[in-house]
Amino acid sequence: MKCFAILFFILFSAFSKTLVAQELLGLPLAYNYGKSVYQGGSRTWDIKQDSRGVMYFGNSEGLLTFDGRYWKTFSLPNHTNIRSVWIDAEDRIYVGGQGDFGYFERSPQFGLVYHSLHDLVPEEYRNFADIWNTVGVGQSVFFRGTNAIFELKGQKIQVHPAAVEWYYMGQSGVILYAQDKKNGLLEFRDNKWSPYVKDLPFKDVKIASLVSLGKDRLLLSTLNNQIYTLHNRNLTRMHVQGGDGNYTPSIAKVDDSTFVVGNAKEGCQIRNLDGETIQKIGVKEGLQNKNVTSVFVDRQKNIWVGTDNFISVISYGSAIRYLRPNMENDVTGYSTLLFNNTLYLSSSNGVYYAKIKEGLTDQSRSPAVFSLLPGSDGGEAWRLEQLNGQLLLGHNKGLFQITDHSLKQVRQGIGTWKLLPLSMVYPVKESLIGTYNGLELLDFHQGLFSIKGPLDGPSDSFRFLEQDEKGTIWASHPYRGIYRITLSDDKKSYQAKLCNHKDGLPADYQNYVFKIKNQILFATERGLYRYDYKINRFMPAKEFAAFKELTIRYLKDDQEGNIWFCTKKMVGVGRFDSKLRTYHLISFPEIEGMNTTGFEHIYTIDQHNIYIGAEKGLIHINYDKYLKDSVRPVAMLSQIIATGKGDSLIYAGFFSNALESKEQPLNAKKGNVLRLPSNFKSFRFSFSSPSYGINQHLEFSYKLSGYDEQWSSWNQQSEKSYTNLPDGQYTFLVKVRSNLNQHSDIAEYSFIVLPPWYKTLWAKIAYFLLAMLAVFGLIHLRKIERHKQQLKHERQLAQLRYIHQLEIEKNEKEIVKLNNEKLAHEVMAKTKELASTSMQLLENSGALIKVKDELAKLDTGDHEDSNLKRINMLLKDIEKNSANWNQFASHFDELNDGFLNNLKAKHPALSRNDLKVCAYLKLHFTSKQIAQLQNITVRGVEIHRYRLRKKLQIETELSLNEYLNTI
């Protein structure tokens, strides 16, 4: 009984492995979008893609769209389910709902606008339930209900009633097929339904999907998980592995050799044309739910899956796949090695292995499963090494040899990191072992490995070991620095010098040593360095300048000369250009953060098989496929919102039915550039690229022409806001690039922010007219003002003239006054001079009189001296001399305006002596003074004055002096 149980277990295990062996080794990466993300209902019934690459989902809450970044929802008027979707060549979206069907038309501002066709249905057929299938063939679009199929052609609807009940409707090329409960499978030709396969082997089972496999071969699936091929009207049932009759509502073609089946119990199943399930994708494999209602394969070979509360996308056609050795409990992958056509993986808990099918280019597509190597678990399996044709394992428990899927212990105890052969000649006799506590020596003799024991030297953890062409051994410790190790001649001890920034390294930490292209390179926080023995310093490796400033933690070269590397979270490759001898860096953003951190490892077999240690096993990259499958990305605007007093959606992501013009903005070529009022000054632009799944990691660059001078830097941000834009014309431009530096065409949108009313043309015309009126008014006012100024000026001028005249008169008076004063002074001076002269004359006269009197006393009579006689005669002559008078008269007339001349002219009878007396009186001389001057008595003067009055004929009441003053 015990033996039978053992035999049964062996057979069951073998049979289980046979069944499971059909699973592909590599799993595609799956991305899941929950209801909280896509903002729709629980169930997704149908999935389609338009010409731009935008995805459409018939959902229980309406039509969902997804452009790679943004989800949008458009509901039917009755807010019911959308069961079916079909998109024509013009990207018009036809939908079938519950109690209604119609189409969505694109609208720049509203996105998609629904137009119901319900009113075109004849009245007796309007009471229908769900439209389960919508298909377009030729010039017609067909909508299938259970009781009738409605054909839309132009603006008319023709009804095709069911004989009993319409089960299914689908198309292949230009042929429309439908399943009727009574008549089987029909085809629509010449405007009528004709039997195609009448006797179906599944009479009471509905067809779920119909897929074309060529010109005349169809793949037909039923809801109970049965698959048939249809060729020349003959149905052949395909033997389906695991065909358990589960509800299978949808299938989709992946390529010419595989198709995907959506199952309500198992999730998705990838099957080949023999009906074999080659890949299951359920919850373990990445889906959030296994109850699948719809599947669809897009142009990038992504499988879209509609499940309960989730919409998932599986990157099935991607060149990147996951290898998860333990689906129940994921392990971290540390290293990979292909040995004897078996793929080995060392992990955080043991070693796993899987047999690779021979002849496969892409090993991830090998039908195999991983098995745990017995005895390898219970600790970290760090590194797999191939040495002398043997497979060795560095383990947390020591060093092991793997033989026939079993472990043989070579060294027990301390953990082992790495092996370093000390010779290039095989078989290698001696190798160094880097352990947790220093170095040990491994010996190979007669096909057996043995440990010679630990070497004497500094104790440290040596995880990175390399030897250069000079025999120097380099070891690195990420937290200490670089060790330069020298072995003793007997290889029993070693010396280790710790190198740091003093020796040329940019830092003391995060330094690693690798052997690339047979030369030792040191990966640092600032790129790659090498050691210069001439100056005994670390120097930047100039030929690897492309890696400058990268914080590299792992390096590995491949057969093509490319250098694969890991940074903190990124995996990339330096693609070698043999002509320029340079490297072009390519990153893999699809797996950013998925690789193993701290224990990075890359294993390069060829350009189709690159293995990267990951947090969930391994990541496989078919690098050649990755480059060939790269598609130029497409940039599109998803939404534009303008903000004024409130938010306004001015562009909803839909404008034209095909890709917009490369030369004109997508709205400018229609001649309808949007004009916005001046209160809209803030804008938010949302943009995207219809790339999904593993291909969704793209970078954008944008520019607002009319505002920005330069393009923005490349980044993954898919929104940009602008605030306080002035009035003017703007064009928003956006472009996208892939990690392979493929650039899209530029997507554009033009709009105009109108100026405020006070800046409009009419306002400017009004301003101009007002300005002209103001100018004319100013001119008129200026004229009036000028006239007033002129009058005022004339008045002021007249006043000034008057004042000037007054000033002149005043000045003249002042001048006259001054002249008079001057004359008065001159007269006074002359008068004083005359007075002085008169006084002198008076004195002289007095003196002469005295002389005369004295001489009279000397008079001797008749006999007087002759001399005395002569003197008396001289005195008489002096008295008679009029020289002084003439001088006096001349000065007197000058001072008194010709007084003597006027007096003489008026009174010619006046004698000279009379004139003298008048002059003396004019000078206000007294009678006594006049008497002295005249040498007469005072009485004589009085008599003379009396005679003058008579000669002058002066009135009695007028004095002589007053009269003389009037002349």
mmCIF file with all atom_site columns, N, CA and C in Angstrom, residues 466-495:
data_model
loop_
_atom_site.group_PDB
_atom_site.id
_atom_site.type_symbol
_atom_site.label_atom_id
_atom_site.label_alt_id
_atom_site.label_comp_id
_atom_site.label_asym_id
_atom_site.label_entity_id
_atom_site.label_seq_id
_atom_site.pdbx_PDB_ins_code
_atom_site.Cartn_x
_atom_site.Cartn_y
_atom_site.Cartn_z
_atom_site.occupancy
_atom_site.B_iso_or_equiv
_atom_site.pdbx_formal_charge
_atom_site.auth_seq_id
_atom_site.auth_comp_id
_atom_site.auth_asym_id
_atom_site.auth_atom_id
_atom_site.pdbx_PDB_model_num
ATOM 1  N N  . GLU A 1 466 ? 37.876 41.590 -8.221  1.00 0.00 ? 466 GLU A N  1
ATOM 2  C CA . GLU A 1 466 ? 38.329 41.526 -9.605  1.00 0.00 ? 466 GLU A CA 1
ATOM 3  C C  . GLU A 1 466 ? 39.855 41.611 -9.627  1.00 0.00 ? 466 GLU A C  1
ATOM 4  N N  . GLN A 1 467 ? 40.440 41.048 -10.677 1.00 0.00 ? 467 GLN A N  1
ATOM 5  C CA . GLN A 1 467 ? 41.899 41.068 -10.825 1.00 0.00 ? 467 GLN A CA 1
ATOM 6  C C  . GLN A 1 467 ? 42.244 41.712 -12.169 1.00 0.00 ? 467 GLN A C  1
ATOM 7  N N  . ASP A 1 468 ? 43.202 42.656 -12.150 1.00 0.00 ? 468 ASP A N  1
ATOM 8  C CA . ASP A 1 468 ? 43.578 43.330 -13.391 1.00 0.00 ? 468 ASP A CA 1
ATOM 9  C C  . ASP A 1 468 ? 44.745 42.604 -14.059 1.00 0.00 ? 468 ASP A C  1
ATOM 10 N N  . GLU A 1 469 ? 45.230 43.175 -15.201 1.00 0.00 ? 469 GLU A N  1
ATOM 11 C CA . GLU A 1 469 ? 46.268 42.526 -15.991 1.00 0.00 ? 469 GLU A CA 1
ATOM 12 C C  . GLU A 1 469 ? 47.623 42.529 -15.292 1.00 0.00 ? 469 GLU A C  1
ATOM 13 N N  . LYS A 1 470 ? 47.782 43.367 -14.270 1.00 0.00 ? 470 LYS A N  1
ATOM 14 C CA . LYS A 1 470 ? 49.038 43.392 -13.525 1.00 0.00 ? 470 LYS A CA 1
ATOM 15 C C  . LYS A 1 470 ? 49.037 42.432 -12.343 1.00 0.00 ? 470 LYS A C  1
ATOM 16 N N  . GLY A 1 471 ? 47.941 41.716 -12.170 1.00 0.00 ? 471 GLY A N  1
ATOM 17 C CA . GLY A 1 471 ? 47.858 40.759 -11.077 1.00 0.00 ? 471 GLY A CA 1
ATOM 18 C C  . GLY A 1 471 ? 47.347 41.355 -9.782  1.00 0.00 ? 471 GLY A C  1
ATOM 19 N N  . THR A 1 472 ? 47.039 42.669 -9.794  1.00 0.00 ? 472 THR A N  1
ATOM 20 C CA . THR A 1 472 ? 46.509 43.311 -8.597  1.00 0.00 ? 472 THR A CA 1
ATOM 21 C C  . THR A 1 472 ? 45.051 42.926 -8.413  1.00 0.00 ? 472 THR A C  1
ATOM 22 N N  . ILE A 1 473 ? 44.705 42.587 -7.192  1.00 0.00 ? 473 ILE A N  1
ATOM 23 C CA . ILE A 1 473 ? 43.325 42.224 -6.869  1.00 0.00 ? 473 ILE A CA 1
ATOM 24 C C  . ILE A 1 473 ? 42.649 43.432 -6.236  1.00 0.00 ? 473 ILE A C  1
ATOM 25 N N  . TRP A 1 474 ? 41.493 43.757 -6.783  1.00 0.00 ? 474 TRP A N  1
ATOM 26 C CA . TRP A 1 474 ? 40.739 44.893 -6.278  1.00 0.00 ? 474 TRP A CA 1
ATOM 27 C C  . TRP A 1 474 ? 39.453 44.379 -5.650  1.00 0.00 ? 474 TRP A C  1
ATOM 28 N N  . ALA A 1 475 ? 39.152 44.914 -4.489  1.00 0.00 ? 475 ALA A N  1
ATOM 29 C CA . ALA A 1 475 ? 37.909 44.576 -3.799  1.00 0.00 ? 475 ALA A CA 1
ATOM 30 C C  . ALA A 1 475 ? 37.239 45.877 -3.382  1.00 0.00 ? 475 ALA A C  1
ATOM 31 N N  . SER A 1 476 ? 35.945 45.854 -3.340  1.00 0.00 ? 476 SER A N  1
ATOM 32 C CA . SER A 1 476 ? 35.215 47.072 -2.946  1.00 0.00 ? 476 SER A CA 1
ATOM 33 C C  . SER A 1 476 ? 34.260 46.758 -1.821  1.00 0.00 ? 476 SER A C  1
ATOM 34 N N  . HIS A 1 477 ? 34.133 47.733 -0.955  1.00 0.00 ? 477 HIS A N  1
ATOM 35 C CA . HIS A 1 477 ? 33.136 47.676 0.100   1.00 0.00 ? 477 HIS A CA 1
ATOM 36 C C  . HIS A 1 477 ? 32.343 48.973 0.024   1.00 0.00 ? 477 HIS A C  1
ATOM 37 N N  . PRO A 1 478 ? 31.041 48.893 -0.227  1.00 0.00 ? 478 PRO A N  1
ATOM 38 C CA . PRO A 1 478 ? 30.271 50.109 -0.463  1.00 0.00 ? 478 PRO A CA 1
ATOM 39 C C  . PRO A 1 478 ? 30.365 51.141 0.644   1.00 0.00 ? 478 PRO A C  1
ATOM 40 N N  . TYR A 1 479 ? 30.653 50.715 1.864   1.00 0.00 ? 479 TYR A N  1
ATOM 41 C CA . TYR A 1 479 ? 30.637 51.653 2.992   1.00 0.00 ? 479 TYR A CA 1
ATOM 42 C C  . TYR A 1 479 ? 32.025 51.939 3.558   1.00 0.00 ? 479 TYR A C  1
ATOM 43 N N  . ARG A 1 480 ? 33.058 51.425 2.876   1.00 0.00 ? 480 ARG A N  1
ATOM 44 C CA . ARG A 1 480 ? 34.412 51.708 3.352   1.00 0.00 ? 480 ARG A CA 1
ATOM 45 C C  . ARG A 1 480 ? 35.281 52.304 2.251   1.00 0.00 ? 480 ARG A C  1
ATOM 46 N N  . GLY A 1 481 ? 35.250 51.715 1.085   1.00 0.00 ? 481 GLY A N  1
ATOM 47 C CA . GLY A 1 481 ? 36.088 52.212 0.008   1.00 0.00 ? 481 GLY A CA 1
ATOM 48 C C  . GLY A 1 481 ? 36.553 51.082 -0.882  1.00 0.00 ? 481 GLY A C  1
ATOM 49 N N  . ILE A 1 482 ? 37.696 51.290 -1.559  1.00 0.00 ? 482 ILE A N  1
ATOM 50 C CA . ILE A 1 482 ? 38.286 50.317 -2.467  1.00 0.00 ? 482 ILE A CA 1
ATOM 51 C C  . ILE A 1 482 ? 39.540 49.733 -1.820  1.00 0.00 ? 482 ILE A C  1
ATOM 52 N N  . TYR A 1 483 ? 39.617 48.400 -1.836  1.00 0.00 ? 483 TYR A N  1
ATOM 53 C CA . TYR A 1 483 ? 40.801 47.726 -1.328  1.00 0.00 ? 483 TYR A CA 1
ATOM 54 C C  . TYR A 1 483 ? 41.715 47.340 -2.494  1.00 0.00 ? 483 TYR A C  1
ATOM 55 N N  . ARG A 1 484 ? 42.981 47.657 -2.332  1.00 0.00 ? 484 ARG A N  1
ATOM 56 C CA . ARG A 1 484 ? 44.007 47.184 -3.270  1.00 0.00 ? 484 ARG A CA 1
ATOM 57 C C  . ARG A 1 484 ? 44.753 46.053 -2.558  1.00 0.00 ? 484 ARG A C  1
ATOM 58 N N  . ILE A 1 485 ? 44.521 44.798 -3.061  1.00 0.00 ? 485 ILE A N  1
ATOM 59 C CA . ILE A 1 485 ? 44.988 43.600 -2.358  1.00 0.00 ? 485 ILE A CA 1
ATOM 60 C C  . ILE A 1 485 ? 46.188 42.999 -3.085  1.00 0.00 ? 485 ILE A C  1
ATOM 61 N N  . THR A 1 486 ? 47.153 42.660 -2.329  1.00 0.00 ? 486 THR A N  1
ATOM 62 C CA . THR A 1 486 ? 48.346 41.994 -2.862  1.00 0.00 ? 486 THR A CA 1
ATOM 63 C C  . THR A 1 486 ? 48.506 40.646 -2.178  1.00 0.00 ? 486 THR A C  1
ATOM 64 N N  . LEU A 1 487 ? 48.517 39.559 -2.985  1.00 0.00 ? 487 LEU A N  1
ATOM 65 C CA . LEU A 1 487 ? 48.716 38.213 -2.434  1.00 0.00 ? 487 LEU A CA 1
ATOM 66 C C  . LEU A 1 487 ? 50.198 37.950 -2.201  1.00 0.00 ? 487 LEU A C  1
ATOM 67 N N  . SER A 1 488 ? 50.459 37.198 -1.185  1.00 0.00 ? 488 SER A N  1
ATOM 68 C CA . SER A 1 488 ? 51.837 36.750 -0.965  1.00 0.00 ? 488 SER A CA 1
ATOM 69 C C  . SER A 1 488 ? 52.197 35.695 -2.000  1.00 0.00 ? 488 SER A C  1
ATOM 70 N N  . ASP A 1 489 ? 53.490 35.453 -2.169  1.00 0.00 ? 489 ASP A N  1
ATOM 71 C CA . ASP A 1 489 ? 53.926 34.480 -3.164  1.00 0.00 ? 489 ASP A CA 1
ATOM 72 C C  . ASP A 1 489 ? 53.412 33.079 -2.875  1.00 0.00 ? 489 ASP A C  1
ATOM 73 N N  . ASP A 1 490 ? 53.301 32.727 -1.619  1.00 0.00 ? 490 ASP A N  1
ATOM 74 C CA . ASP A 1 490 ? 52.820 31.384 -1.278  1.00 0.00 ? 490 ASP A CA 1
ATOM 75 C C  . ASP A 1 490 ? 51.292 31.319 -1.193  1.00 0.00 ? 490 ASP A C  1
ATOM 76 N N  . LYS A 1 491 ? 50.633 32.479 -1.430  1.00 0.00 ? 491 LYS A N  1
ATOM 77 C CA . LYS A 1 491 ? 49.177 32.559 -1.449  1.00 0.00 ? 491 LYS A CA 1
ATOM 78 C C  . LYS A 1 491 ? 48.561 32.087 -0.131  1.00 0.00 ? 491 LYS A C  1
ATOM 79 N N  . LYS A 1 492 ? 49.274 32.405 0.923   1.00 0.00 ? 492 LYS A N  1
ATOM 80 C CA . LYS A 1 492 ? 48.738 32.076 2.244   1.00 0.00 ? 492 LYS A CA 1
ATOM 81 C C  . LYS A 1 492 ? 48.301 33.317 3.012   1.00 0.00 ? 492 LYS A C  1
ATOM 82 N N  . SER A 1 493 ? 48.653 34.462 2.487   1.00 0.00 ? 493 SER A N  1
ATOM 83 C CA . SER A 1 493 ? 48.297 35.712 3.150   1.00 0.00 ? 493 SER A CA 1
ATOM 84 C C  . SER A 1 493 ? 48.140 36.812 2.102   1.00 0.00 ? 493 SER A C  1
ATOM 85 N N  . TYR A 1 494 ? 47.654 37.920 2.544   1.00 0.00 ? 494 TYR A N  1
ATOM 86 C CA . TYR A 1 494 ? 47.467 39.057 1.640   1.00 0.00 ? 494 TYR A CA 1
ATOM 87 C C  . TYR A 1 494 ? 47.541 40.350 2.446   1.00 0.00 ? 494 TYR A C  1
ATOM 88 N N  . GLN A 1 495 ? 47.868 41.406 1.729   1.00 0.00 ? 495 GLN A N  1
ATOM 89 C CA . GLN A 1 495 ? 47.859 42.751 2.297   1.00 0.00 ? 495 GLN A CA 1
ATOM 90 C C  . GLN A 1 495 ? 46.797 43.562 1.568   1.00 0.00 ? 495 GLN A C  1
#
